[in-house]
């Protein structure tokens, strides 16, 4: 459906005709205005009218309707098509969710198509309407503002992930942590969320570099410094994400190493107790044999002596294992 539609002239919002064609003609008539149409999950029938009025390319329209696209920038004869993936992080469930945001830019028009809830469009429109000096740059200002908002939120989400990762690291290296299975599952789940995050940020590097350092049609020639700033923030976000991924890999390796050390420690303890149990078992086994001629069988002190030997041997083994750190 159409969320908002307005003509912006000299950085100020003005109401125009309801028909797209008339509104676009009015925006183009003076040369200092453009039409901004915002849509949320449009149907094919709804978008067909927009496509025909603005002359959008069929392949770009198909991508905008289908969604599930990678971030990209496509240049067509009559328009520029940009795909962004806004990201949201639910701290309660430790889940990263991505939406999709498509931007069409052409001669005196901008069409934005939003899929999902993770989108800053409403806030961007309000902010731009309070910054007429920026909005005077036309459709390029909208593309810059939307890209800047999406990329800046990447850094916010990365900071939230970093905070939760620190808690996870504290759990991994806790001296009395017993729930090892749950910890490994949390690390793996966290790693999947970082991978989902990376799918949104990494492919966006090339489109931002083209906008920042190349000549792209329908983009204002003096806008490159602004897109360079966005590209710089995006690089920072990607470095942040790569650091999180490395820390998770290290945390998982450390957790597995700790599990191995604990298993070895448990095996040493089991072996030590088994060795101490083997001594009295051996002595009792020897004296349990059915022979008539055996030492101390007829002696009154034989039984206490054997018990004393058993206890002494066990105490000696216990002391030795304790000194070596097995117990």
mmCIF file of C-alpha atoms in Angstrom, residues 276 279-280 283 304-320:
data_model
loop_
_atom_site.group_PDB
_atom_site.id
_atom_site.type_symbol
_atom_site.label_atom_id
_atom_site.label_comp_id
_atom_site.label_asym_id
_atom_site.label_seq_id
_atom_site.Cartn_x
_atom_site.Cartn_y
_atom_site.Cartn_z
ATOM 1 C CA UNK A 276 42.971 -46.631 45.568
ATOM 2 C CA UNK A 279 44.715 -52.075 46.479
ATOM 3 C CA UNK A 280 42.193 -53.371 49.048
ATOM 4 C CA UNK A 283 44.583 -57.851 49.058
ATOM 5 C CA UNK A 304 43.910 -56.186 61.762
ATOM 6 C CA UNK A 305 47.298 -56.206 60.022
ATOM 7 C CA UNK A 306 45.749 -56.727 56.612
ATOM 8 C CA UNK A 307 43.235 -53.941 57.248
ATOM 9 C CA UNK A 308 46.054 -51.651 58.367
ATOM 10 C CA UNK A 309 48.022 -52.437 55.191
ATOM 11 C CA UNK A 310 44.951 -51.653 53.076
ATOM 12 C CA UNK A 311 44.291 -48.354 54.831
ATOM 13 C CA UNK A 312 47.957 -47.382 54.740
ATOM 14 C CA UNK A 313 48.287 -48.139 51.040
ATOM 15 C CA UNK A 314 45.138 -46.147 50.254
ATOM 16 C CA UNK A 315 46.297 -43.169 52.342
ATOM 17 C CA UNK A 316 49.683 -43.254 50.611
ATOM 18 C CA UNK A 317 48.083 -43.282 47.164
ATOM 19 C CA UNK A 318 45.684 -40.510 48.160
ATOM 20 C CA UNK A 319 48.570 -38.340 49.345
ATOM 21 C CA UNK A 320 50.518 -38.966 46.121
#
